[in-house]
Amino acid sequence: MLKKLHSQNKAQLVLGLLAGIVFGFLLQKGGAAKYDVIMGQLLLKDFTVIKIMLSAIVVGMIGIYMMKGMGMVELHPKPGSIGMTIIGGLIFGIGFALLGYCPGTISAAVGQGNLDALLGGLIGILIGSGIFAHLYPGLEKLLKKGWFGDITLPEYLKVNVWIVIIPLCLIIIVFFYLLESVGL
Amino acid sequence: MMGFLTLKVWSPYLAGAGIGVLSWFTFLLSNKPIGCSTAFTRTSGMIEQTLTGRSVADQPYYQKFPAKIDWEWMFVLGIVIGSLVSALISGEFQLRLIPSLWMAQFGLAFFPRFITALVGGIVLGIGARWAGGCTSGHGISGTMQLAISSWLAVILFFIGGVFTARLIYYGFGG
């Protein structure tokens, strides 16, 4: 692994900026920076967002697990629990539909000139993040309820990673085919 | 090549595959998955420090996510720049107060959209940190690592989102 590069803080800030530029460019080009496209997804009329996410998952997953097999990268799966993931996920979903952007796409929406994103949503997310930081000490117990940690699907099933990856990729490709064949 | 970069829109499959390839590089070069929501936490901490004149370093959550600029903060700044560049070179950049789907349903007034976006942002900000990630960190990076927490989170993002979106646009009878 490129441990030396990983520990160079200044170089990492530049790499972070460059990666963000590419991500913002791709989100805007893909149409995911638009309120209409995101709400179209949540109203199940426009499947652009799901297509972008699942394509990223297929391509990313194959590359990252191949590099992991060669010892080039390490994984960083996030931990979860019932109290954290289910409650937090539902709260996020409600906010997602009210706002019509998420933390990544709102940044791209700001870049393409959406003022509801800049003046309303962005400020809201900053306030919400600040509120959570203050609530956190009181929530710690609830967040740990039903803790299952940072386990991955192949670890849980105790199988080789490719036993999960290959069928999952096939399911996603079939799903794409079905979406296109019904004109979504 | 330039013609391709100045297209107004790319196939979502291509944009998504590009994000997948970008993830290879962030893991390889920076040992980082793509993610956005902690940058907002760090920024809130910086704002709170500026407004109160007191350090937030003694608060437990800011001990986990110190109020300072890091890789992910620069990543989020980069998103704004990358999207701006994409929109500018394709002639898509335009200052817009209200998205057209909203306008068609709720009219031209900015205030209702502003308040909904503000409240939505607050709820989203709380939810993202509650769940430990957003549509990028859980929805793209966590799922591609096959993390169970992330698959569960993204399913709940969409359950909450689809239900709320229907309520907003079609009302209770929808």
mmCIF file of C-alpha atoms in Angstrom, chain A residues 1-2 5-6 12-31 33-36 39-45 48-57 59-65 67 72-104 106-117 119-137 139-140 142-143 148-154 156 161 164-165 168 172 176-177 179-180, chain B residues 4-34 36-45 47-48 56 59-62 64 69-72 74-87 89-90 92-102 106 110 113-114 116-154 156-170:
data_model
loop_
_atom_site.group_PDB
_atom_site.id
_atom_site.type_symbol
_atom_site.label_atom_id
_atom_site.label_comp_id
_atom_site.label_asym_id
_atom_site.label_seq_id
_atom_site.Cartn_x
_atom_site.Cartn_y
_atom_site.Cartn_z
ATOM 1 C CA MET A 1 0.000 0.000 0.000
ATOM 2 C CA LEU A 2 1.006 3.578 -0.556
ATOM 3 C CA LEU A 5 1.463 8.975 0.417
ATOM 4 C CA HIS A 6 -1.421 8.299 2.834
ATOM 5 C CA GLN A 12 -3.936 14.352 0.839
ATOM 6 C CA LEU A 13 -5.787 17.668 1.017
ATOM 7 C CA VAL A 14 -4.938 18.256 -2.648
ATOM 8 C CA LEU A 15 -5.982 14.698 -3.571
ATOM 9 C CA GLY A 16 -9.245 15.179 -1.666
ATOM 10 C CA LEU A 17 -9.957 18.353 -3.598
ATOM 11 C CA LEU A 18 -9.153 16.687 -6.936
ATOM 12 C CA ALA A 19 -11.336 13.657 -6.134
ATOM 13 C CA GLY A 20 -14.154 16.022 -5.163
ATOM 14 C CA ILE A 21 -13.832 17.913 -8.439
ATOM 15 C CA VAL A 22 -14.162 14.657 -10.387
ATOM 16 C CA PHE A 23 -17.125 13.566 -8.232
ATOM 17 C CA GLY A 24 -18.890 16.920 -8.636
ATOM 18 C CA PHE A 25 -18.287 16.844 -12.391
ATOM 19 C CA LEU A 26 -19.750 13.320 -12.648
ATOM 20 C CA LEU A 27 -22.765 14.121 -10.441
ATOM 21 C CA GLN A 28 -23.583 17.181 -12.542
ATOM 22 C CA LYS A 29 -23.097 15.329 -15.841
ATOM 23 C CA GLY A 30 -25.188 12.421 -14.611
ATOM 24 C CA GLY A 31 -28.040 14.789 -13.690
ATOM 25 C CA ALA A 33 -27.354 17.469 -8.952
ATOM 26 C CA LYS A 34 -30.918 18.331 -9.991
ATOM 27 C CA TYR A 35 -33.829 18.492 -7.537
ATOM 28 C CA ASP A 36 -36.188 17.293 -10.277
ATOM 29 C CA MET A 39 -37.412 13.898 -6.447
ATOM 30 C CA GLY A 40 -38.255 11.975 -9.625
ATOM 31 C CA GLN A 41 -36.372 9.049 -8.086
ATOM 32 C CA LEU A 42 -38.156 9.328 -4.736
ATOM 33 C CA LEU A 43 -41.490 9.528 -6.592
ATOM 34 C CA LEU A 44 -40.341 6.437 -8.555
ATOM 35 C CA LYS A 45 -40.727 8.155 -11.928
ATOM 36 C CA THR A 48 -31.371 8.100 -12.801
ATOM 37 C CA VAL A 49 -30.185 8.237 -9.180
ATOM 38 C CA ILE A 50 -30.488 4.476 -8.632
ATOM 39 C CA LYS A 51 -28.749 3.802 -11.975
ATOM 40 C CA ILE A 52 -25.818 6.031 -10.983
ATOM 41 C CA MET A 53 -25.539 4.492 -7.514
ATOM 42 C CA LEU A 54 -25.754 0.870 -8.649
ATOM 43 C CA SER A 55 -23.304 1.387 -11.548
ATOM 44 C CA ALA A 56 -20.850 2.962 -9.107
ATOM 45 C CA ILE A 57 -21.338 0.020 -6.756
ATOM 46 C CA VAL A 59 -17.581 -0.953 -10.862
ATOM 47 C CA GLY A 60 -16.252 0.173 -7.478
ATOM 48 C CA MET A 61 -16.852 -3.157 -5.750
ATOM 49 C CA ILE A 62 -15.064 -5.270 -8.377
ATOM 50 C CA GLY A 63 -12.015 -2.964 -8.435
ATOM 51 C CA ILE A 64 -11.741 -2.505 -4.703
ATOM 52 C CA TYR A 65 -12.079 -6.203 -3.873
ATOM 53 C CA MET A 67 -7.071 -4.541 -5.166
ATOM 54 C CA MET A 72 -3.118 -2.812 -2.369
ATOM 55 C CA VAL A 73 -5.971 -1.335 -0.343
ATOM 56 C CA GLU A 74 -7.733 -1.900 2.965
ATOM 57 C CA LEU A 75 -11.476 -1.679 3.515
ATOM 58 C CA HIS A 76 -13.285 0.806 5.752
ATOM 59 C CA PRO A 77 -16.793 -0.571 6.275
ATOM 60 C CA LYS A 78 -18.887 1.589 8.601
ATOM 61 C CA PRO A 79 -20.232 0.179 11.856
ATOM 62 C CA GLY A 80 -23.972 0.022 12.428
ATOM 63 C CA SER A 81 -26.654 -0.863 14.936
ATOM 64 C CA ILE A 82 -30.428 -1.047 14.974
ATOM 65 C CA GLY A 83 -30.668 2.231 16.923
ATOM 66 C CA MET A 84 -28.187 3.968 14.689
ATOM 67 C CA THR A 85 -28.796 2.635 11.191
ATOM 68 C CA ILE A 86 -32.568 2.113 11.180
ATOM 69 C CA ILE A 87 -33.634 5.231 13.095
ATOM 70 C CA GLY A 88 -30.943 7.405 11.485
ATOM 71 C CA GLY A 89 -31.722 6.020 8.036
ATOM 72 C CA LEU A 90 -35.411 6.882 8.359
ATOM 73 C CA ILE A 91 -34.670 10.399 9.655
ATOM 74 C CA PHE A 92 -32.272 10.879 6.744
ATOM 75 C CA GLY A 93 -34.915 9.675 4.282
ATOM 76 C CA ILE A 94 -37.492 12.172 5.550
ATOM 77 C CA GLY A 95 -34.975 15.017 5.240
ATOM 78 C CA PHE A 96 -33.879 13.734 1.819
ATOM 79 C CA ALA A 97 -37.433 14.076 0.427
ATOM 80 C CA LEU A 98 -38.090 17.465 2.058
ATOM 81 C CA LEU A 99 -34.836 18.880 0.766
ATOM 82 C CA GLY A 100 -34.597 17.021 -2.542
ATOM 83 C CA TYR A 101 -30.817 16.854 -2.285
ATOM 84 C CA CYS A 102 -28.339 14.918 -0.131
ATOM 85 C CA PRO A 103 -25.030 16.166 1.339
ATOM 86 C CA GLY A 104 -23.070 15.310 -1.838
ATOM 87 C CA ILE A 106 -26.442 19.579 -2.664
ATOM 88 C CA SER A 107 -22.815 20.606 -3.054
ATOM 89 C CA ALA A 108 -23.110 19.878 -6.775
ATOM 90 C CA ALA A 109 -26.444 21.740 -6.899
ATOM 91 C CA VAL A 110 -24.748 24.790 -5.368
ATOM 92 C CA GLY A 111 -22.068 24.537 -8.062
ATOM 93 C CA GLN A 112 -24.613 24.592 -10.881
ATOM 94 C CA GLY A 113 -26.415 27.621 -9.425
ATOM 95 C CA ASN A 114 -29.372 26.309 -7.381
ATOM 96 C CA LEU A 115 -30.089 28.964 -4.767
ATOM 97 C CA ASP A 116 -32.611 26.877 -2.791
ATOM 98 C CA ALA A 117 -29.701 24.494 -2.210
ATOM 99 C CA LEU A 119 -29.593 29.430 0.956
ATOM 100 C CA GLY A 120 -31.929 26.788 2.389
ATOM 101 C CA GLY A 121 -30.554 23.280 2.305
ATOM 102 C CA LEU A 122 -26.864 23.861 2.883
ATOM 103 C CA ILE A 123 -27.512 26.058 5.904
ATOM 104 C CA GLY A 124 -30.059 23.518 7.152
ATOM 105 C CA ILE A 125 -27.562 20.638 6.945
ATOM 106 C CA LEU A 126 -24.996 22.692 8.890
ATOM 107 C CA ILE A 127 -27.602 23.456 11.585
ATOM 108 C CA GLY A 128 -28.711 19.801 11.685
ATOM 109 C CA SER A 129 -25.121 18.561 12.002
ATOM 110 C CA GLY A 130 -24.543 21.037 14.832
ATOM 111 C CA ILE A 131 -27.749 19.912 16.598
ATOM 112 C CA PHE A 132 -26.659 16.276 16.313
ATOM 113 C CA ALA A 133 -23.241 17.058 17.801
ATOM 114 C CA HIS A 134 -25.010 18.545 20.842
ATOM 115 C CA LEU A 135 -27.526 15.682 21.115
ATOM 116 C CA TYR A 136 -24.801 13.032 20.734
ATOM 117 C CA PRO A 137 -23.836 12.579 24.416
ATOM 118 C CA LEU A 139 -27.985 9.577 22.306
ATOM 119 C CA GLU A 140 -24.954 7.334 22.781
ATOM 120 C CA LEU A 142 -29.624 4.489 21.807
ATOM 121 C CA LEU A 143 -27.004 4.539 19.039
ATOM 122 C CA PHE A 148 -23.707 -5.325 14.894
ATOM 123 C CA GLY A 149 -20.514 -3.458 14.072
ATOM 124 C CA ASP A 150 -18.683 -3.072 10.779
ATOM 125 C CA ILE A 151 -19.344 -6.581 9.478
ATOM 126 C CA THR A 152 -19.590 -7.118 5.713
ATOM 127 C CA LEU A 153 -21.969 -9.444 3.901
ATOM 128 C CA PRO A 154 -19.289 -12.066 2.980
ATOM 129 C CA TYR A 156 -21.559 -12.538 7.887
ATOM 130 C CA VAL A 161 -16.137 -12.404 -1.269
ATOM 131 C CA VAL A 164 -21.348 -12.449 -3.022
ATOM 132 C CA ILE A 165 -19.927 -10.038 -5.616
ATOM 133 C CA LEU A 168 -24.865 -9.251 -6.829
ATOM 134 C CA ILE A 172 -27.935 -5.422 -10.675
ATOM 135 C CA PHE A 176 -30.916 -2.431 -15.256
ATOM 136 C CA TYR A 177 -32.214 -4.530 -18.127
ATOM 137 C CA LEU A 179 -35.679 -0.853 -15.941
ATOM 138 C CA GLU A 180 -34.716 -0.141 -19.547
ATOM 139 C CA PHE B 4 -17.898 14.883 -24.900
ATOM 140 C CA LEU B 5 -16.983 16.972 -21.838
ATOM 141 C CA THR B 6 -19.322 19.776 -22.894
ATOM 142 C CA LEU B 7 -22.366 17.513 -23.339
ATOM 143 C CA LYS B 8 -25.244 18.637 -21.118
ATOM 144 C CA VAL B 9 -25.856 15.170 -19.773
ATOM 145 C CA TRP B 10 -24.127 11.789 -19.736
ATOM 146 C CA SER B 11 -25.684 8.359 -19.441
ATOM 147 C CA PRO B 12 -26.265 7.647 -15.723
ATOM 148 C CA TYR B 13 -24.472 4.319 -16.220
ATOM 149 C CA LEU B 14 -21.379 6.137 -17.434
ATOM 150 C CA ALA B 15 -21.476 8.737 -14.651
ATOM 151 C CA GLY B 16 -21.941 5.918 -12.126
ATOM 152 C CA ALA B 17 -19.112 3.824 -13.575
ATOM 153 C CA GLY B 18 -16.920 6.938 -13.384
ATOM 154 C CA ILE B 19 -17.744 7.270 -9.686
ATOM 155 C CA GLY B 20 -16.806 3.596 -9.251
ATOM 156 C CA VAL B 21 -13.411 4.177 -10.885
ATOM 157 C CA LEU B 22 -12.925 7.327 -8.789
ATOM 158 C CA SER B 23 -13.457 5.154 -5.695
ATOM 159 C CA TRP B 24 -10.601 2.863 -6.752
ATOM 160 C CA PHE B 25 -8.309 5.872 -6.750
ATOM 161 C CA THR B 26 -9.488 7.319 -3.434
ATOM 162 C CA PHE B 27 -8.914 3.926 -1.759
ATOM 163 C CA LEU B 28 -5.540 3.466 -3.442
ATOM 164 C CA LEU B 29 -4.101 6.978 -3.153
ATOM 165 C CA SER B 30 -5.794 8.277 -0.004
ATOM 166 C CA ASN B 31 -6.956 5.136 1.861
ATOM 167 C CA LYS B 32 -10.401 6.782 1.948
ATOM 168 C CA PRO B 33 -13.884 5.907 0.793
ATOM 169 C CA ILE B 34 -15.918 8.708 -0.783
ATOM 170 C CA CYS B 36 -19.602 13.893 2.416
ATOM 171 C CA SER B 37 -21.509 14.296 5.656
ATOM 172 C CA THR B 38 -18.648 14.581 8.174
ATOM 173 C CA ALA B 39 -17.467 17.706 6.334
ATOM 174 C CA PHE B 40 -20.716 19.372 7.423
ATOM 175 C CA THR B 41 -20.130 18.365 11.057
ATOM 176 C CA ARG B 42 -16.614 19.798 10.973
ATOM 177 C CA THR B 43 -17.908 23.018 9.411
ATOM 178 C CA SER B 44 -20.668 23.377 12.043
ATOM 179 C CA GLY B 45 -17.988 23.014 14.691
ATOM 180 C CA ILE B 47 -18.953 28.025 12.818
ATOM 181 C CA GLU B 48 -19.879 27.371 16.439
ATOM 182 C CA VAL B 56 -15.678 22.857 20.642
ATOM 183 C CA GLN B 59 -17.529 18.209 23.129
ATOM 184 C CA PRO B 60 -17.546 14.424 22.638
ATOM 185 C CA TYR B 61 -18.791 14.526 19.025
ATOM 186 C CA TYR B 62 -16.147 17.031 17.960
ATOM 187 C CA LYS B 64 -14.597 12.131 17.056
ATOM 188 C CA ILE B 69 -10.258 20.900 7.427
ATOM 189 C CA ASP B 70 -9.468 17.336 6.336
ATOM 190 C CA TRP B 71 -9.557 15.176 3.177
ATOM 191 C CA GLU B 72 -13.344 14.884 3.155
ATOM 192 C CA MET B 74 -11.643 19.330 0.655
ATOM 193 C CA PHE B 75 -13.582 16.639 -1.211
ATOM 194 C CA VAL B 76 -16.891 18.459 -0.590
ATOM 195 C CA LEU B 77 -15.353 21.780 -1.646
ATOM 196 C CA GLY B 78 -14.168 19.997 -4.791
ATOM 197 C CA ILE B 79 -17.735 18.840 -5.563
ATOM 198 C CA VAL B 80 -18.908 22.457 -5.791
ATOM 199 C CA ILE B 81 -16.002 23.309 -8.119
ATOM 200 C CA GLY B 82 -16.375 20.191 -10.287
ATOM 201 C CA SER B 83 -20.096 20.736 -10.732
ATOM 202 C CA LEU B 84 -19.553 24.436 -11.482
ATOM 203 C CA VAL B 85 -17.002 23.548 -14.177
ATOM 204 C CA SER B 86 -19.275 20.885 -15.688
ATOM 205 C CA ALA B 87 -22.260 23.273 -15.721
ATOM 206 C CA ILE B 89 -18.658 24.330 -20.024
ATOM 207 C CA SER B 90 -21.983 22.800 -21.061
ATOM 208 C CA GLU B 92 -26.042 24.567 -17.941
ATOM 209 C CA PHE B 93 -25.020 27.020 -15.228
ATOM 210 C CA GLN B 94 -27.942 29.178 -14.216
ATOM 211 C CA LEU B 95 -28.919 30.861 -10.951
ATOM 212 C CA ARG B 96 -32.294 29.343 -10.080
ATOM 213 C CA LEU B 97 -34.345 30.046 -6.971
ATOM 214 C CA ILE B 98 -36.846 27.216 -7.329
ATOM 215 C CA PRO B 99 -36.573 23.849 -9.108
ATOM 216 C CA SER B 100 -39.138 23.369 -11.894
ATOM 217 C CA LEU B 101 -40.828 20.287 -10.397
ATOM 218 C CA TRP B 102 -41.474 22.238 -7.172
ATOM 219 C CA PHE B 106 -46.364 24.618 -5.398
ATOM 220 C CA PHE B 110 -39.550 31.330 -2.857
ATOM 221 C CA ARG B 113 -39.401 26.286 -0.937
ATOM 222 C CA PHE B 114 -36.784 28.007 1.221
ATOM 223 C CA THR B 116 -38.909 23.297 3.216
ATOM 224 C CA ALA B 117 -35.285 23.127 2.088
ATOM 225 C CA LEU B 118 -34.071 24.569 5.394
ATOM 226 C CA VAL B 119 -36.138 22.164 7.521
ATOM 227 C CA GLY B 120 -35.267 19.300 5.168
ATOM 228 C CA GLY B 121 -31.596 20.183 5.520
ATOM 229 C CA ILE B 122 -31.825 20.189 9.314
ATOM 230 C CA VAL B 123 -33.555 16.774 9.369
ATOM 231 C CA LEU B 124 -31.107 15.414 6.761
ATOM 232 C CA GLY B 125 -28.109 16.704 8.712
ATOM 233 C CA ILE B 126 -29.326 15.032 11.903
ATOM 234 C CA GLY B 127 -30.175 11.808 10.042
ATOM 235 C CA ALA B 128 -26.840 11.600 8.235
ATOM 236 C CA ARG B 129 -24.856 11.823 11.453
ATOM 237 C CA TRP B 130 -27.325 9.575 13.305
ATOM 238 C CA ALA B 131 -26.918 6.852 10.683
ATOM 239 C CA GLY B 132 -23.163 7.490 10.456
ATOM 240 C CA GLY B 133 -23.177 8.370 6.768
ATOM 241 C CA CYS B 134 -25.132 9.702 3.815
ATOM 242 C CA THR B 135 -26.015 8.679 0.279
ATOM 243 C CA SER B 136 -22.294 8.838 -0.586
ATOM 244 C CA GLY B 137 -20.639 7.320 2.479
ATOM 245 C CA HIS B 138 -23.249 4.603 3.017
ATOM 246 C CA GLY B 139 -25.091 4.631 -0.317
ATOM 247 C CA ILE B 140 -22.081 4.332 -2.609
ATOM 248 C CA SER B 141 -18.883 3.638 -0.626
ATOM 249 C CA GLY B 142 -20.299 1.447 2.118
ATOM 250 C CA THR B 143 -22.444 -0.636 -0.208
ATOM 251 C CA MET B 144 -19.528 -1.273 -2.608
ATOM 252 C CA GLN B 145 -17.545 -2.603 0.360
ATOM 253 C CA LEU B 146 -20.562 -4.820 1.094
ATOM 254 C CA ALA B 147 -20.982 -3.392 4.604
ATOM 255 C CA ILE B 148 -24.231 -4.628 6.141
ATOM 256 C CA SER B 149 -24.741 -1.293 7.930
ATOM 257 C CA SER B 150 -24.607 0.553 4.602
ATOM 258 C CA TRP B 151 -27.018 -1.703 2.695
ATOM 259 C CA LEU B 152 -29.459 -1.409 5.593
ATOM 260 C CA ALA B 153 -28.976 2.373 5.776
ATOM 261 C CA VAL B 154 -29.506 2.971 2.064
ATOM 262 C CA LEU B 156 -34.020 2.971 4.926
ATOM 263 C CA PHE B 157 -32.958 6.216 3.208
ATOM 264 C CA PHE B 158 -35.177 5.234 0.293
ATOM 265 C CA ILE B 159 -38.061 3.905 2.425
ATOM 266 C CA GLY B 160 -38.149 7.196 4.361
ATOM 267 C CA GLY B 161 -37.568 9.217 1.206
ATOM 268 C CA VAL B 162 -40.173 7.532 -1.003
ATOM 269 C CA PHE B 163 -42.822 7.697 1.738
ATOM 270 C CA THR B 164 -42.149 11.379 2.493
ATOM 271 C CA ALA B 165 -41.939 12.367 -1.180
ATOM 272 C CA ARG B 166 -45.353 10.817 -1.845
ATOM 273 C CA LEU B 167 -46.772 12.643 1.149
ATOM 274 C CA ILE B 168 -45.394 15.970 -0.085
ATOM 275 C CA TYR B 169 -46.479 15.587 -3.701
ATOM 276 C CA TYR B 170 -49.607 13.452 -3.517
#
